[in-house]
Amino acid sequence: MIATRIGKKSGVPDNYTRLGEYIAAAEEKGEKLHQFWIRNCDAGTKIEDLDLALLEIEAVRRQKPDIADKTYHLVVSFRSGEQDKLSKEDLMAIEAEYAKALGYSDHQRVAGTHINTDNFHMHIAFNKVHPETLKVITPHRDFKILAKVSREMEKKYGLAIDPGMTDGKARDPNKLSPAARDYEAHTWQESFQRHVLKHREEILEGLWKAKNWREAHEVLAGYDISIKLRGNGMVLMGPDGQAMKASQLDRSCSKKKLEERFGVFEARKDRRQAKSGQKVRTNHRYKPRPLVLHRNTPALWRRYLSTRKVMPRQPSLAARALRNWKMFLLMEASHDPLAMVLILSHKEFLSFLSTERTRAQETFVKGHKTTNLLYQ
């Protein structure tokens, strides 16, 4: 199962009625409605009650005129053939688990499942405005919630385990920028962005607790990260000059979001200017390391590092090549079988990442290729 929130497009009005009608109609070519239900509306629970239910939902939403985004649209994609394993009661129970975990158990919603050849998926349109309290609920770090519920439902109903695009393990390779992927493909060493994403949860937790820019800089410094202005946004910088957009770590780390919390950006003071006792310890330093860990890696990696240490300041072409772990392995392969083993391991790993990224993107596109039109 891949659970994905479909965000509202910037500049496009939030049209809940249009989305509800889309779910009920299954408008796409070759697509048909499988199951449909409505929750927490006095109008009823069936498809014939939809028109009245949408009027009821809109009446609640109109009481929050200042809120631009009042819809939480969730799409849950299943593997081919899994529709035969799940009854309507099962699907409703799965939907209820997502609602509970997101804080929407008592919220109005329209839900339905669509079948399009081998692509079976569920749409859930939550009204973020509570029908009684009128409190608007927006889940924090919902990707983690969605991944947790997905794994629980896969286990409970005997479904294929599919980490997809919301699970922590899948987010790492799929979130890497083209520059980071190119760095890893060229060097076979862990990119700075992978280092950051590996510690993502800890970093976000630390930033969430920070009260000002000084504390935010201290959190990031603990992972060998500095944050700087670049263009109209912010970037996270590594000690070797690699960089990634701050918003790639999380949307809450965009320049706009951080300045809303901490005020206008303040650069980190030079460590030499810091008072005694304020020096930040780097617990998770970013340093060159092999992209793939193998039982044969340590010995060759030590040899590689030793070779780099003794390289002359003005190295030859061969010596310059040895600054790169990939080139070192290729040069060693002619006389060291262990190097060839590592070469094959790295190629297999990079091929796996490419296949997984392509499959996740294809699954996402097949299931949601029309969502750009849903709010129009």
Coordinates of C-alpha atoms in Angstrom, one line a residue:
M1 CA 0.0 0.0 0.0
I2 CA 1.2 3.5 -0.8
A3 CA -0.6 6.2 1.0
T4 CA -0.1 9.7 -0.4
R5 CA -1.5 13.1 0.5
I6 CA -2.5 15.1 -2.6
G7 CA -1.8 18.7 -1.8
K8 CA -3.8 21.7 -3.1
K9 CA -2.2 23.4 -6.1
S10 CA -1.0 26.9 -5.4
G11 CA -3.4 29.4 -6.9
V12 CA -6.2 26.9 -7.4
P13 CA -9.3 27.2 -5.2
D14 CA -10.1 24.5 -2.7
N15 CA -13.2 22.9 -4.3
Y16 CA -14.4 20.0 -2.0
T17 CA -17.6 19.5 -4.0
R18 CA -15.7 18.9 -7.2
L19 CA -13.4 16.4 -5.5
G20 CA -16.4 14.6 -3.9
E21 CA -18.1 14.3 -7.3
Y22 CA -14.9 13.1 -8.9
I23 CA -14.6 10.3 -6.3
A24 CA -18.2 9.2 -6.9
A25 CA -18.0 9.4 -10.7
A26 CA -14.6 7.7 -11.3
E27 CA -14.3 9.9 -14.4
E28 CA -11.0 8.6 -15.9
K29 CA -10.9 6.6 -19.1
G30 CA -11.1 2.8 -18.3
E31 CA -11.8 3.6 -14.7
K32 CA -14.8 2.5 -12.7
L33 CA -16.2 3.0 -9.2
H34 CA -15.7 -0.1 -7.0
Q35 CA -17.0 1.0 -3.6
F36 CA -18.3 4.3 -2.1
W37 CA -19.3 5.6 1.3
I38 CA -19.8 8.8 3.2
R39 CA -19.0 9.4 6.9
N40 CA -20.3 11.7 9.6
C41 CA -23.0 13.4 7.5
D42 CA -26.6 13.5 8.6
A43 CA -27.6 13.4 4.9
G44 CA -26.7 9.7 4.7
T45 CA -23.9 7.2 3.9
K46 CA -24.6 6.1 0.3
I47 CA -23.9 7.5 -3.2
E48 CA -27.4 8.6 -3.6
D49 CA -27.0 10.8 -0.6
L50 CA -23.9 12.6 -2.0
D51 CA -25.6 15.8 -3.2
L52 CA -27.1 16.5 0.2
A53 CA -23.9 15.4 2.0
L54 CA -21.8 17.8 -0.1
L55 CA -24.2 20.7 0.8
E56 CA -23.9 19.8 4.4
I57 CA -20.1 19.7 4.3
E58 CA -19.9 23.0 2.4
A59 CA -22.2 24.6 5.1
V60 CA -19.6 23.6 7.7
R61 CA -16.7 24.8 5.6
R62 CA -18.2 28.2 5.0
Q63 CA -18.0 28.9 8.7
K64 CA -14.2 29.1 8.2
P65 CA -13.9 31.7 5.4
D66 CA -10.4 32.7 6.2
I67 CA -8.9 29.2 5.8
A68 CA -7.8 28.7 2.2
D69 CA -7.0 24.9 2.4
K70 CA -9.8 23.0 4.2
T71 CA -9.4 19.6 2.4
Y72 CA -7.1 16.7 3.2
H73 CA -7.1 14.5 0.1
L74 CA -5.6 11.0 0.7
V75 CA -5.0 8.4 -2.0
V76 CA -4.2 4.8 -1.0
S77 CA -2.8 2.6 -3.8
F78 CA -3.0 -1.2 -3.6
R79 CA -1.2 -3.9 -5.5
S80 CA -2.9 -5.5 -8.5
G81 CA -5.5 -8.1 -7.5
E82 CA -5.8 -7.0 -3.9
Q83 CA -9.3 -5.7 -4.5
D84 CA -10.4 -9.4 -4.5
K85 CA -9.0 -9.8 -0.9
L86 CA -10.8 -6.9 0.6
S87 CA -14.5 -6.6 1.3
K88 CA -16.3 -3.2 1.5
E89 CA -16.2 -3.6 5.3
D90 CA -12.4 -4.2 5.2
L91 CA -11.9 -1.1 3.0
M92 CA -14.0 1.0 5.3
A93 CA -12.1 -0.3 8.3
I94 CA -8.8 0.6 6.6
E95 CA -10.1 4.1 5.8
A96 CA -11.2 4.5 9.5
E97 CA -7.7 3.6 10.7
Y98 CA -6.2 6.3 8.5
A99 CA -8.8 8.8 9.8
K100 CA -8.2 7.9 13.4
A101 CA -4.4 8.2 13.0
L102 CA -4.7 11.6 11.3
G103 CA -7.1 13.0 13.9
Y104 CA -10.1 12.9 11.5
S105 CA -12.3 10.2 13.1
D106 CA -15.2 12.7 13.7
H107 CA -14.7 14.7 10.5
Q108 CA -17.0 14.6 7.5
R109 CA -15.6 12.7 4.5
V110 CA -16.3 11.1 1.2
A111 CA -14.5 7.9 0.2
G112 CA -14.4 5.6 -2.7
T113 CA -12.3 2.9 -4.4
H114 CA -11.5 3.0 -8.1
I115 CA -10.4 0.2 -10.4
N116 CA -8.3 1.1 -13.5
T117 CA -7.0 -2.1 -15.1
D118 CA -4.4 -3.3 -12.6
N119 CA -4.4 -0.1 -10.6
F120 CA -6.7 -0.3 -7.6
H121 CA -6.8 2.7 -5.3
M122 CA -8.9 4.5 -2.7
H123 CA -9.7 8.2 -2.5
I124 CA -10.6 9.8 0.8
A125 CA -11.6 13.5 0.9
F126 CA -11.6 14.7 4.5
N127 CA -13.1 18.0 5.5
K128 CA -10.4 19.5 7.8
V129 CA -13.1 21.5 9.6
H130 CA -14.6 19.6 12.5
P131 CA -18.4 19.7 12.1
E132 CA -19.1 20.7 15.8
T133 CA -16.0 22.5 17.2
L134 CA -15.1 24.0 13.8
K135 CA -11.4 23.4 14.7
V136 CA -9.3 23.0 11.5
I137 CA -7.0 20.0 11.8
T138 CA -3.8 19.7 9.8
P139 CA -1.6 16.7 10.8
H140 CA 2.0 17.4 11.5
R141 CA 4.6 15.2 9.7
D142 CA 1.7 13.1 8.3
F143 CA 4.0 11.0 6.0
K144 CA 5.2 9.2 9.1
I145 CA 1.6 8.6 10.2
L146 CA 0.6 7.3 6.8
A147 CA 3.5 4.9 6.6
K148 CA 2.8 3.5 10.1
V149 CA -0.9 2.8 9.3
S150 CA 0.0 1.3 5.9
R151 CA 2.4 -1.2 7.5
E152 CA -0.2 -2.1 10.1
M153 CA -3.0 -2.6 7.5
E154 CA -0.7 -4.7 5.3
K155 CA 0.0 -7.0 8.2
K156 CA -3.6 -7.2 9.4
Y157 CA -5.1 -8.0 6.0
G158 CA -2.3 -10.0 4.5
L159 CA -1.4 -7.5 1.8
A160 CA 1.9 -7.1 0.0
I161 CA 4.4 -4.9 1.9
D162 CA 5.0 -1.8 -0.2
P163 CA 7.0 1.0 1.6
G164 CA 6.3 3.3 -1.4
M165 CA 6.9 7.0 -1.2
T166 CA 5.9 7.7 2.4
D167 CA 8.0 5.2 4.3
G168 CA 11.3 6.3 5.8
K169 CA 13.3 3.7 3.8
A170 CA 11.7 4.7 0.6
R171 CA 12.0 8.4 1.1
D172 CA 15.8 8.3 1.2
P173 CA 16.5 7.2 -2.4
N174 CA 13.4 8.8 -3.9
K175 CA 14.0 12.2 -2.3
L176 CA 17.6 12.5 -3.4
S177 CA 18.1 15.4 -5.8
P178 CA 19.6 14.8 -9.3
A179 CA 22.9 16.4 -8.1
A180 CA 23.1 14.0 -5.1
R181 CA 22.3 11.0 -7.3
D182 CA 25.0 12.1 -9.8
Y183 CA 27.5 12.5 -7.0
E184 CA 26.8 9.0 -5.7
A185 CA 26.9 7.5 -9.2
H186 CA 30.2 9.2 -10.0
T187 CA 32.0 8.5 -6.7
W188 CA 30.1 5.5 -5.1
Q189 CA 30.3 7.5 -1.9
E190 CA 27.5 8.6 0.3
S191 CA 26.2 12.1 -0.7
F192 CA 25.7 14.9 1.8
Q193 CA 22.0 14.7 1.1
R194 CA 21.8 11.1 2.0
H195 CA 23.7 11.9 5.3
V196 CA 21.1 14.5 6.1
L197 CA 18.1 12.3 5.3
K198 CA 19.5 9.4 7.3
H199 CA 19.2 11.6 10.4
R200 CA 16.1 13.4 9.2
E201 CA 13.8 12.5 12.2
E202 CA 16.4 13.5 14.8
I203 CA 17.1 16.8 13.0
L204 CA 13.4 17.7 12.6
E205 CA 12.8 16.9 16.3
G206 CA 15.6 19.2 17.3
L207 CA 14.5 22.0 15.0
W208 CA 10.9 21.6 16.3
K209 CA 12.2 22.3 19.9
A210 CA 14.4 25.3 18.8
K211 CA 13.2 28.7 19.8
N212 CA 15.5 31.0 17.8
W213 CA 18.1 31.0 15.0
R214 CA 21.0 30.3 17.5
E215 CA 19.4 27.1 18.7
A216 CA 18.5 26.1 15.2
H217 CA 22.2 26.5 14.1
E218 CA 23.3 24.4 17.1
V219 CA 20.9 21.6 16.1
L220 CA 22.2 21.5 12.6
A221 CA 25.8 21.9 13.6
G222 CA 25.5 18.6 15.5
Y223 CA 25.1 16.9 12.1
D224 CA 27.9 18.8 10.4
I225 CA 25.2 21.0 8.6
S226 CA 25.2 24.8 8.1
I227 CA 22.2 26.7 6.8
K228 CA 22.6 29.6 4.5
L229 CA 20.7 31.9 2.2
R230 CA 20.8 31.2 -1.5
G231 CA 18.7 33.1 -4.0
N232 CA 15.2 33.4 -2.6
G233 CA 15.5 30.4 -0.4
M234 CA 17.8 28.5 2.0
V235 CA 20.2 25.7 1.6
L236 CA 21.8 23.1 3.9
M237 CA 25.5 23.0 3.3
G238 CA 28.0 20.2 4.0
P239 CA 31.6 20.7 5.0
D240 CA 32.8 19.8 1.5
G241 CA 30.5 22.3 -0.3
Q242 CA 27.7 19.9 -1.2
A243 CA 24.3 21.5 -0.7
M244 CA 20.6 20.7 -0.7
K245 CA 17.5 22.9 -0.5
A246 CA 16.4 23.2 3.1
S247 CA 12.8 22.4 2.0
Q248 CA 14.0 19.0 0.8
L249 CA 14.5 18.0 4.4
D250 CA 10.9 19.0 5.2
R251 CA 8.4 21.6 4.1
S252 CA 8.6 23.1 7.6
C253 CA 12.3 24.0 6.8
S254 CA 11.6 26.4 4.0
K255 CA 12.8 29.9 4.3
K256 CA 9.3 31.2 4.8
K257 CA 8.4 28.7 7.5
L258 CA 11.6 29.1 9.4
E259 CA 11.5 32.9 9.3
E260 CA 7.9 32.8 10.5
R261 CA 9.1 30.9 13.6
F262 CA 12.5 32.6 14.2
G263 CA 12.3 35.9 12.5
V264 CA 14.6 37.3 9.8
F265 CA 17.4 34.9 9.1
E266 CA 20.5 35.3 11.3
A267 CA 23.8 33.7 10.1
R268 CA 25.6 31.6 12.6
K269 CA 28.3 33.3 14.5
D270 CA 31.9 32.2 13.9
R271 CA 32.9 29.6 16.5
R272 CA 35.8 31.8 17.4
Q273 CA 33.3 34.5 18.4
A274 CA 31.3 32.1 20.6
K275 CA 31.7 32.4 24.3
S276 CA 33.6 29.8 26.3
G277 CA 31.5 26.6 26.7
Q278 CA 29.2 27.3 23.8
K279 CA 31.1 25.3 21.2
V280 CA 28.8 22.7 19.6
R281 CA 29.9 19.1 19.5
T282 CA 29.3 17.4 16.1
N283 CA 27.9 14.0 17.0
H284 CA 27.2 12.9 13.5
R285 CA 30.0 14.2 11.3
Y286 CA 29.7 14.0 7.5
K287 CA 32.7 12.4 6.1
P288 CA 33.5 10.3 3.0
R289 CA 32.2 6.7 3.3
P290 CA 31.3 4.0 0.9
L291 CA 27.8 4.0 -0.5
V292 CA 27.5 0.2 -0.1
L293 CA 28.6 -1.7 3.0
H294 CA 29.9 -5.1 2.4
R295 CA 31.9 -7.5 4.5
N296 CA 34.9 -6.8 2.2
T297 CA 34.6 -3.1 2.4
P298 CA 36.6 -2.2 5.5
A299 CA 40.0 -3.5 4.3
L300 CA 39.8 -1.9 0.9
W301 CA 38.4 1.4 2.3
R302 CA 41.4 1.6 4.7
R303 CA 43.7 1.0 1.8
Y304 CA 41.9 3.7 -0.2
L305 CA 42.2 6.3 2.7
S306 CA 45.9 5.4 3.2
T307 CA 46.5 5.9 -0.5
R308 CA 44.9 9.3 -0.4
K309 CA 47.0 10.4 2.5
V310 CA 50.3 9.9 0.7
M311 CA 49.2 11.5 -2.5
P312 CA 51.5 14.4 -3.6
R313 CA 50.2 18.0 -3.5
Q314 CA 50.5 18.1 -7.3
P315 CA 49.3 14.6 -8.2
S316 CA 49.5 12.8 -11.4
L317 CA 46.5 11.9 -13.4
A318 CA 46.4 8.5 -11.8
A319 CA 46.7 10.0 -8.3
R320 CA 43.9 12.4 -9.0
A321 CA 41.7 9.5 -10.0
L322 CA 42.3 7.9 -6.7
R323 CA 40.6 10.8 -4.9
N324 CA 37.4 8.9 -6.0
W325 CA 36.4 5.6 -4.3
K326 CA 34.8 4.4 -7.6
M327 CA 38.0 5.0 -9.6
F328 CA 40.1 3.4 -6.8
L329 CA 38.0 0.2 -7.0
L330 CA 38.2 0.1 -10.8
M331 CA 41.9 0.4 -10.7
E332 CA 42.3 -2.2 -8.0
A333 CA 40.0 -4.7 -9.7
S334 CA 42.8 -5.8 -12.1
H335 CA 44.7 -7.4 -9.3
D336 CA 42.3 -7.7 -6.3
P337 CA 39.2 -9.9 -6.6
L338 CA 37.7 -8.2 -3.6
A339 CA 37.5 -4.9 -5.5
M340 CA 35.6 -6.6 -8.2
V341 CA 33.1 -8.0 -5.7
L342 CA 32.5 -4.4 -4.4
I343 CA 32.2 -3.1 -7.9
L344 CA 29.4 -5.6 -8.6
S345 CA 27.8 -4.7 -5.2
H346 CA 27.7 -1.0 -6.0
K347 CA 26.3 -1.5 -9.5
E348 CA 23.6 -3.8 -8.1
F349 CA 22.7 -1.3 -5.4
L350 CA 22.5 1.7 -7.8
S351 CA 20.4 -0.4 -10.2
F352 CA 18.1 -1.3 -7.4
L353 CA 17.7 2.4 -6.4
S354 CA 16.9 3.3 -10.0
T355 CA 14.3 0.6 -10.4
E356 CA 12.6 1.4 -7.1
R357 CA 12.5 5.1 -7.9
T358 CA 11.0 4.4 -11.3
R359 CA 8.4 1.9 -9.9
A360 CA 7.3 4.3 -7.2
Q361 CA 7.0 7.2 -9.6
E362 CA 5.0 5.0 -12.1
T363 CA 2.7 3.8 -9.3
F364 CA 2.2 7.4 -8.2
V365 CA 1.5 8.7 -11.7
K366 CA -0.8 5.8 -12.7
G367 CA -2.9 6.3 -9.6
H368 CA -3.0 10.1 -9.5
K369 CA -2.4 11.5 -13.0
T370 CA -5.6 13.5 -12.9
T371 CA -5.4 15.0 -9.5
N372 CA -4.2 18.4 -10.9
L373 CA -7.8 18.9 -12.1
L374 CA -9.6 17.8 -9.0
Y375 CA -9.9 21.2 -7.4
Q376 CA -10.8 23.1 -10.6

